[in-house]
Coordinates of C-alpha atoms and ligand atoms in Angstrom, one line a residue:
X300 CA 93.4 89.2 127.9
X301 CA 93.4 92.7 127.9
X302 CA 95.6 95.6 127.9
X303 CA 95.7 98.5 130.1
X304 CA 95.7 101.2 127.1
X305 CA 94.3 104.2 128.3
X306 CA 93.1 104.9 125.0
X307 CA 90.1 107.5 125.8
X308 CA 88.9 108.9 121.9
X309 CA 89.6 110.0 118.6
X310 CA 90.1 113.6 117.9
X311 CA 90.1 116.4 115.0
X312 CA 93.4 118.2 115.6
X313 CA 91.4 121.1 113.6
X314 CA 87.9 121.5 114.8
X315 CA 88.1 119.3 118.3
X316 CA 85.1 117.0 117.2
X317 CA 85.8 114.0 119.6
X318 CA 84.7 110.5 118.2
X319 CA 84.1 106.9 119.4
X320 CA 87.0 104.9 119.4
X321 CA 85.2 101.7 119.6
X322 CA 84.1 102.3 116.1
X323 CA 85.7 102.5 112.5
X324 CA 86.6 105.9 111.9
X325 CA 88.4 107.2 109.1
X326 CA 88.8 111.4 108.7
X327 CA 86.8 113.5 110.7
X328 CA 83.9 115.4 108.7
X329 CA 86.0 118.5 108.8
X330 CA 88.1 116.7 106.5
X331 CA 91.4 116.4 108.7
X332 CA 92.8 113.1 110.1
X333 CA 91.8 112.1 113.5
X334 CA 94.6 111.7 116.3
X335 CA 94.0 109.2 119.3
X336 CA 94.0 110.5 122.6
X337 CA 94.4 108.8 126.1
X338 CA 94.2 109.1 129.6
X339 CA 97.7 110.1 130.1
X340 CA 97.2 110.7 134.0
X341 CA 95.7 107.2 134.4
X342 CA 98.8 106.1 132.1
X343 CA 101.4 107.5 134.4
X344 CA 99.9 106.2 137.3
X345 CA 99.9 102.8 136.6
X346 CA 103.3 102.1 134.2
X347 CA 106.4 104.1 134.7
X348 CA 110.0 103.6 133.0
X349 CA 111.3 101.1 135.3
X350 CA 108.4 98.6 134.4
X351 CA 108.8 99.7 130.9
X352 CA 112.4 98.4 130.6
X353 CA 111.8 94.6 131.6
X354 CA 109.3 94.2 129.0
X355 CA 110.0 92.5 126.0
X356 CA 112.0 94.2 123.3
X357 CA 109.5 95.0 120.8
X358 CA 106.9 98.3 119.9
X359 CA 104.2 96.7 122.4
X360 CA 106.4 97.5 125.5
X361 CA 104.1 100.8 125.3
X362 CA 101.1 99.3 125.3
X363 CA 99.3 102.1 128.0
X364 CA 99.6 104.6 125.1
X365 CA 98.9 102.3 122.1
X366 CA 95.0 102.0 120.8
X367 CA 94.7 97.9 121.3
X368 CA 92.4 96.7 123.7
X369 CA 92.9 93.0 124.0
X370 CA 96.8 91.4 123.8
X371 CA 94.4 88.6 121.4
X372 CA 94.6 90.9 118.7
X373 CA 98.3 92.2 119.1
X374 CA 100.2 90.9 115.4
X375 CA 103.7 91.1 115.8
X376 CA 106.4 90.1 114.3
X377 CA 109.1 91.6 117.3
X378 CA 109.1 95.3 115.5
X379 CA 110.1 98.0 117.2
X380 CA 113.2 98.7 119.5
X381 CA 115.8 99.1 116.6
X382 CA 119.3 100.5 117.7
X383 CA 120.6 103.7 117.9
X384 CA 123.3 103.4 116.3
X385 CA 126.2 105.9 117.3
X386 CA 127.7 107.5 113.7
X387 CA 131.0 108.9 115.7
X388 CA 133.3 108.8 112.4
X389 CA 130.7 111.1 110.4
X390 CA 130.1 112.8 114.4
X391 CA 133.8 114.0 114.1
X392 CA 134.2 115.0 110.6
X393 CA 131.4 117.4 110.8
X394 CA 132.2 118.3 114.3
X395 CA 128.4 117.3 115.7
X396 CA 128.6 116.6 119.7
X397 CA 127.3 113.0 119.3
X398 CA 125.8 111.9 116.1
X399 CA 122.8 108.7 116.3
X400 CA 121.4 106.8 113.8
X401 CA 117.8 105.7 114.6
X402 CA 118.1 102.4 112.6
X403 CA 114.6 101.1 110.9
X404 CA 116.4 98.7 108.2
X405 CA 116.7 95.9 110.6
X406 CA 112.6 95.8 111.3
X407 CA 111.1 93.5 109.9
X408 CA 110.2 93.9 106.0
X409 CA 113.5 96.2 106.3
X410 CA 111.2 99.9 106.8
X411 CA 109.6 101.5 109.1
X412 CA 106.6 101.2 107.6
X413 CA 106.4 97.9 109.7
X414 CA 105.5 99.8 112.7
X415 CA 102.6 101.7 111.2
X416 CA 101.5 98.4 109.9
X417 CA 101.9 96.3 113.3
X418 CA 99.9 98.5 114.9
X419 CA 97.1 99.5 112.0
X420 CA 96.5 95.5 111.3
X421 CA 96.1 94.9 115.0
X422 CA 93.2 97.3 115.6
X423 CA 91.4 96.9 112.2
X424 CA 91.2 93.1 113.8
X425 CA 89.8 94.3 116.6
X426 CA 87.6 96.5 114.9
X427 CA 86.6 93.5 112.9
X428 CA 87.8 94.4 109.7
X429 CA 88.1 91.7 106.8
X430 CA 89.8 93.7 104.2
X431 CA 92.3 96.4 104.1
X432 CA 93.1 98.9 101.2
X433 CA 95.9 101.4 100.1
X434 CA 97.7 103.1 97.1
X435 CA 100.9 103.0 97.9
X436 CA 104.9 103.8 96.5
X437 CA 105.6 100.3 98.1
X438 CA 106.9 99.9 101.0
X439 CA 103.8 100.6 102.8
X440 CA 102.1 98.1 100.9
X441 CA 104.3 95.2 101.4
X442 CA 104.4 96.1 105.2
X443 CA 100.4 96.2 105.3
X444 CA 100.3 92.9 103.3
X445 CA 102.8 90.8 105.4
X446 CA 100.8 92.0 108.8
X447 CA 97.3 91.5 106.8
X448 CA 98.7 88.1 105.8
X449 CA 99.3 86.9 110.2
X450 CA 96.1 88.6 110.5
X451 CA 94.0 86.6 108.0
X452 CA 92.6 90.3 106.5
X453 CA 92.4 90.7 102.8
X454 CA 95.0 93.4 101.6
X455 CA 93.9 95.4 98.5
X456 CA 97.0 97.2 97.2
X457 CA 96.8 100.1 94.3
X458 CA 101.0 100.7 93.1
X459 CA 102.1 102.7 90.2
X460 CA 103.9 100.7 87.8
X461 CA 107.1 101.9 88.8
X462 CA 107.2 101.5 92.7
X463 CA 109.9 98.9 93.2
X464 CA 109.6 95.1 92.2
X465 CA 110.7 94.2 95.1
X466 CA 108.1 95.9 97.2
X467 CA 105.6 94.7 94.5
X468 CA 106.6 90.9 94.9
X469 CA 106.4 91.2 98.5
X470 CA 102.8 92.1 98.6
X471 CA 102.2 89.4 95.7
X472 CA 103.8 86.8 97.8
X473 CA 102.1 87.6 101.3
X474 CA 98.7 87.1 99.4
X475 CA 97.7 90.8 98.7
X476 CA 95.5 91.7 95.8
X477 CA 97.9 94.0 94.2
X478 CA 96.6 96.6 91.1
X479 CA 99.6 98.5 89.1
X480 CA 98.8 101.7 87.7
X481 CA 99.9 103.5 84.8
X482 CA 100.0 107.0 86.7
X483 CA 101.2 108.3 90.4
X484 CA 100.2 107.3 93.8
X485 CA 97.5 110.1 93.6
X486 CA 96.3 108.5 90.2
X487 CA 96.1 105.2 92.7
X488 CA 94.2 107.0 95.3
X489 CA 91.6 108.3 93.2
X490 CA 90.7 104.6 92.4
X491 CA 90.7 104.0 95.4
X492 CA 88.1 106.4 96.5
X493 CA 86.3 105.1 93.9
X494 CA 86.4 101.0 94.8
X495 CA 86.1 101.6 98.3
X496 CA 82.2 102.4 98.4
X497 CA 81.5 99.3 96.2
X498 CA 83.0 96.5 98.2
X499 CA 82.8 98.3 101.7
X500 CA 87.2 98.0 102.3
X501 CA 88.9 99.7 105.2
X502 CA 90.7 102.6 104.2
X503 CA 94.1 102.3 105.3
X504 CA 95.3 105.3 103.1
X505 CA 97.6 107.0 105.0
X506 CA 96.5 109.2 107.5
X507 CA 93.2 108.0 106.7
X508 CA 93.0 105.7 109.5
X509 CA 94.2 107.2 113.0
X510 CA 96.2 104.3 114.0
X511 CA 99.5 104.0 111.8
X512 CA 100.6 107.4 113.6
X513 CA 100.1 105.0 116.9
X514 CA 102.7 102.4 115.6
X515 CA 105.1 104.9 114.3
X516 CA 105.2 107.1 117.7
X517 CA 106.8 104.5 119.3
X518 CA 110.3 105.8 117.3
X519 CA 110.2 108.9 119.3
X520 CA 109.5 106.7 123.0
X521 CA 112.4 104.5 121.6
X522 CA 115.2 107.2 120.9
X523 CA 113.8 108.7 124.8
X524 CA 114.5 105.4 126.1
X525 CA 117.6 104.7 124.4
X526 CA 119.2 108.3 125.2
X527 CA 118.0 107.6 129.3
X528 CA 115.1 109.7 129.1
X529 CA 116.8 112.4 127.5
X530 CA 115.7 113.8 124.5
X531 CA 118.4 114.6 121.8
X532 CA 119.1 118.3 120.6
X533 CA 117.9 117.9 116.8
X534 CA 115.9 114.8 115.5
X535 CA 116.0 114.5 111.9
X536 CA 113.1 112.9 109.4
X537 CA 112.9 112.2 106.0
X538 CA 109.6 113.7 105.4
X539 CA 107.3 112.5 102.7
X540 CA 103.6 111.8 104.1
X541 CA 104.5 113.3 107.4
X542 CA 103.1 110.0 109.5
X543 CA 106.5 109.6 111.2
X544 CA 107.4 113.3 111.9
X545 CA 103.7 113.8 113.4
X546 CA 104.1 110.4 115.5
X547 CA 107.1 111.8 116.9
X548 CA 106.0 114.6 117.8
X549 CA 102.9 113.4 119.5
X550 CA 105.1 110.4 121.9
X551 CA 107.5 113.7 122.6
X552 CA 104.0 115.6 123.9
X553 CA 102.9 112.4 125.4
X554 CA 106.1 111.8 127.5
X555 CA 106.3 115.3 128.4
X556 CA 102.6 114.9 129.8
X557 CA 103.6 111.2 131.3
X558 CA 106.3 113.1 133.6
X559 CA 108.8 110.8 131.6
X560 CA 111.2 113.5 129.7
X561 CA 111.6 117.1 131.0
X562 CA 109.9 120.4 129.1
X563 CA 112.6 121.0 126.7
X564 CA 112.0 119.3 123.1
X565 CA 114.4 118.2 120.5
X566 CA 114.0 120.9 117.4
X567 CA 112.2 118.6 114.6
X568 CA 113.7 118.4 111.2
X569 CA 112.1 117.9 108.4
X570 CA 114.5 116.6 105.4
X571 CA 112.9 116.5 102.1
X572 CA 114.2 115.9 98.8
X573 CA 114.4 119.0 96.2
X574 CA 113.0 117.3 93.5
X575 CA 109.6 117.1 96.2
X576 CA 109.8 119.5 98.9
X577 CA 106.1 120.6 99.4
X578 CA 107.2 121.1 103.4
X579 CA 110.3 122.8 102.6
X580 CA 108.4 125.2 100.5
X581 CA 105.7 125.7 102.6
X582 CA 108.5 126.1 105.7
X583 CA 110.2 128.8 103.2
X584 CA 107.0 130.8 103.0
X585 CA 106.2 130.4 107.1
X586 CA 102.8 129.0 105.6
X587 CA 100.5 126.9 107.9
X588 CA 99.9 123.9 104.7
X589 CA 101.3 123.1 101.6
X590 CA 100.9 123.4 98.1
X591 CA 100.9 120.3 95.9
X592 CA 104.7 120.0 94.3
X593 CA 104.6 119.8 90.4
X594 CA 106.4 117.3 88.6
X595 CA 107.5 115.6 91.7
X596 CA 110.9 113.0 91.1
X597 CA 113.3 111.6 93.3
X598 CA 115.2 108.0 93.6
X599 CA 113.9 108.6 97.6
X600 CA 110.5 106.9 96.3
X601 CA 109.7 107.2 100.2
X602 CA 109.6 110.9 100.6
X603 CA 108.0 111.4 97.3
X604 CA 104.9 112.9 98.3
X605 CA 104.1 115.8 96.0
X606 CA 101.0 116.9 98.9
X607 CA 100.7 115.2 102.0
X608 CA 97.0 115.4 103.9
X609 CA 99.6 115.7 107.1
X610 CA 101.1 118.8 105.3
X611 CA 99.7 121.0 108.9
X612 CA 100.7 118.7 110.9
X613 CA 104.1 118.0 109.8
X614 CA 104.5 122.0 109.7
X615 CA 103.4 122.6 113.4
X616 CA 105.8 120.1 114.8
X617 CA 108.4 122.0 112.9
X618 CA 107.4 125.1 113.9
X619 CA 106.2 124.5 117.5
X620 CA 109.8 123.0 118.4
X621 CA 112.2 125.4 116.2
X622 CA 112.6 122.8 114.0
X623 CA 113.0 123.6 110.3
X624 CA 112.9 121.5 107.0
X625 CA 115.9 121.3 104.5
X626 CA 115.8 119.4 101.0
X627 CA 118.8 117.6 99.1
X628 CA 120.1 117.1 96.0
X629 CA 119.9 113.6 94.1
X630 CA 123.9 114.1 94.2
X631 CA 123.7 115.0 98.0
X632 CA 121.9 111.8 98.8
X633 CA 123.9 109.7 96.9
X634 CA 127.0 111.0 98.5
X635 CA 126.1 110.8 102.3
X636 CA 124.9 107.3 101.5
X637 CA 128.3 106.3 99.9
X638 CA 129.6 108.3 103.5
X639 CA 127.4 106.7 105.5
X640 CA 128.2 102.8 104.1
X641 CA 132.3 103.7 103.9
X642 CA 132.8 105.8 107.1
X643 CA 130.2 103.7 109.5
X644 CA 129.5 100.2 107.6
X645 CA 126.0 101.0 107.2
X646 CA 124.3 100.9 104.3
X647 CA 121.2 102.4 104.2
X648 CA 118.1 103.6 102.2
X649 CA 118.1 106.9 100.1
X650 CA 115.5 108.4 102.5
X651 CA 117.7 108.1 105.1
X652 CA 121.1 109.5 103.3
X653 CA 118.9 112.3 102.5
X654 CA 118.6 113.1 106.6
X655 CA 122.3 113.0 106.9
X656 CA 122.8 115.4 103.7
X657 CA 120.0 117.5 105.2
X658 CA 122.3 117.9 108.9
X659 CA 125.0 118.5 106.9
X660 CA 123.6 121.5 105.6
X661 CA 122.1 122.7 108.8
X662 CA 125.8 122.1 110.3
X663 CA 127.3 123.7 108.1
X664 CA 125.1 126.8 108.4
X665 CA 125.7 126.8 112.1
X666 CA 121.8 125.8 112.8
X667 CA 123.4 123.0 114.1
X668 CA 125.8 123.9 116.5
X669 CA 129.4 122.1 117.0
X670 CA 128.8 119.4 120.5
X671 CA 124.9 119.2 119.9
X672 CA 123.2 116.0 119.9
X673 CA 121.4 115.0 117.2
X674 CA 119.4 111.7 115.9
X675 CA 118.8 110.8 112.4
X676 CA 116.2 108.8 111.1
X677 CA 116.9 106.0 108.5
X678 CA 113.4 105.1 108.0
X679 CA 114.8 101.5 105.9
X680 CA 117.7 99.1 104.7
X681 CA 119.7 99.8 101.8
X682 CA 119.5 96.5 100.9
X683 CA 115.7 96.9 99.4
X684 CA 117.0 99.3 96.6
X685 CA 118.8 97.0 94.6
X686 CA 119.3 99.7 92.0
X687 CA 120.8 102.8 93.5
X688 CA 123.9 102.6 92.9
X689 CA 125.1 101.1 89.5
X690 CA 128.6 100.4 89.4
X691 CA 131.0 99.2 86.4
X692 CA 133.6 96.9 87.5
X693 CA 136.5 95.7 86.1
X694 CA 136.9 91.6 85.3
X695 CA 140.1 89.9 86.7
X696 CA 140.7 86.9 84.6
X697 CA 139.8 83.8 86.2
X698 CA 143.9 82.7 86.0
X699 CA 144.8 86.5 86.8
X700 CA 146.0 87.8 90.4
X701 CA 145.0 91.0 91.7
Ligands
LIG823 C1 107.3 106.1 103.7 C2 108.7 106.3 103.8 C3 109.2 107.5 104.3 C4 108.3 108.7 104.6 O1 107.6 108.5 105.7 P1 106.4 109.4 106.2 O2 106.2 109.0 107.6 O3 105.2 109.1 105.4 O4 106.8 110.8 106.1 C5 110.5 107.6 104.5 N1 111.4 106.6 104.2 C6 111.0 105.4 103.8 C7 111.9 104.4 103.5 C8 109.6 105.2 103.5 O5 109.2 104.1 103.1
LIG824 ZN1 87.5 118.2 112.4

């Protein structure tokens, strides 16, 4: 059946070439990743928040504003509408107004990355696509290969050899064709670029396709929803190839445009990590793009992206909503994480502990000021890096008493 997306064309953000949607596109011939555009008028006219809230609870609820034609080719498997999760223990010890956690490890394959992925699989079926390929640190892969996997696509992954097993087996197990490389994830997409030509894959680098932005927007219509159509003060990201930041910002334009949230936007935060901060830098400078971060190492494998294709697009959004962009410490991660599993019982990724060390900061420097509302993104469950946190523990004999 089909869908009433009001999905009009795919356009250069840089140079305003406008291209066919009904054809596989990857980056426009400028060289910058193309951004799907809609009939937004048409959009508000025939949904509107009342409708939006009786449909079921899952990323699809938004279908006017998402690229699938036909409800045949929609792959889900019920991602999307995560809880906001109110942090009011952490909210009161740092004196924020009210403190949410946007809460991605409980989608399915435990990151965020499921969203992109829901919605990236669904149109390369519709485009006709028969195989799909990436580098990736991981989780992206093992999200593209579980929706490739319900979609009967091929999935051709490229990891470095030190992305996480677990991500790894995933992919192995949903049937991917996965390739470890000695070398980074750039190493990986150079193969890539190499392969693709001689067995004619879909590109599905990120960025590279227009539609993962499309799945990951739905984060920013979620936390609107969730707050009543109120947008927060501060929304904070942990920033690594930028697809999630740019997504938000785009759903914030979009809702301004649909009549659904007021003028006023949240200021976007980019949280990076200081052993990779290309946006931090590049923030630092006031520059317009990035330069590629040497050396690049943190145990937030998810943020480490030493030069994002994004970088522009991450940096407007900071700058056009008086946002900024803050990096961590290892140590600073890995004590908001302990803070955030002891003081609120959740127990998340190191992307995400980053964000709340990142508001720290901004708190504490009064960027943040005391009674504001702010969001934080934790992009994936704790539970999915098994090795974080090594801990020593005593033995009690097995005829002791403790
Ligand atoms: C990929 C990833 C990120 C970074 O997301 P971008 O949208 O590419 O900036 C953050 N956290 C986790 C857990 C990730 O897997
Ligand atoms: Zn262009």
């Amino acid at each position: 059946m089909n869908i009433p997306s009001c999905i009009t064309a795919l356009v250069c953000p840089k140079c305003e070439q406008s291209y066919d949607h009904r054809e596989i596109r990857h980056l426009c011939r400028c060289g910058s990743p193309l951004l799907v555009h809609y009939d937004l008028e048409r959009a508000a006219r025939i949904v509107d928040t009342g409708t939006i809230k009786n449909r079921p609870a899952t990323l699809w609820r938004y279908q006017e504003v998402l690229p699938v034609l036909d409800d045949r080719n929609i792959l889900s498997l019920g991602e999307g509408c995560t809880p906001l999760t109110p942090l009011s223990t952490i909210a009161k010890k740092y004196a924020f107004g009210k403190l949410y956690m946007k809460d991605e490890g409980v989608i399915p394959t435990g990151t965020f990355k499921a969203r992109g992925a829901a919605v990236g699989v669904s149109k390369a079926k519709e485009l006709g696509v028969r195989d799909v390929a990436m580098p990736t640190n991981g989780n992206a892969g093992a999200a593209w290969a579980a929706y490739a996997a319900r979609a009967g696509i091929a999935a051709h992954i490229l990891m470095p050899e030190d992305a996480p097993r677990i991500t790894r087996n995933e992919s192995v197990a949903a049937g991917a064709q996965v390739h470890l490389v000695r070398g980074l994830i750039s190493d990986c997409g150079k193969i890539l670029a190499r392969s693709i030509p001689i067995h004619d894959w879909y590109d599905v680098s990120t960025l590279k396709e227009p539609y993962r932005i499309e799945g990951k927007k739905t984060m920013g219509y979620e936390i609107a929803e969730q707050l009543g159509w109120q947008v927060p003060d501060v929304i904070a990201y942990p920033t690594g190839g930028g697809v999630g930041i740019i997504g938000i910002y785009k759903a914030l334009k979009e809702m301004r445009r649909l009549g659904w949230i007021g003028d006023k936007l949240p200021r976007l935060v980019a949280v990076q990590a200081e052993g990779c901060a290309p946006i931090v830098e590049a923030y630092r400078k006031k520059a317009k793009e990035s330069e590629a971060f040497p050396h690049s190492q943190t145990i937030a494998f998810g943020i480490n992206v030493p030069k994002a294709l994004g970088d522009f697009l991450v940096l407007e959004a900071v700058y056009q909503t008086e946002g900024c962009a803050v990096a961590v410490s290892e140590k600073e991660i890995i004590e908001a994480l302990l803070e955030l599993a002891s003081l609120e019982g959740t127990f998340v990724c190191p992307e995400g502990a980053a964000v709340l060390g990142g508001l720290k900061k901004l708190r504490d420097a009064d960027w943040i000021k005391a009674g504001e509302t702010v969001v934080l993104l934790n992009t994936g469950a704790g539970i999915k890096y098994p090795d974080t946190l090594q801990y020593n523990l005593p033995y009690c004999p097995v005829d002791g008493t403790v």
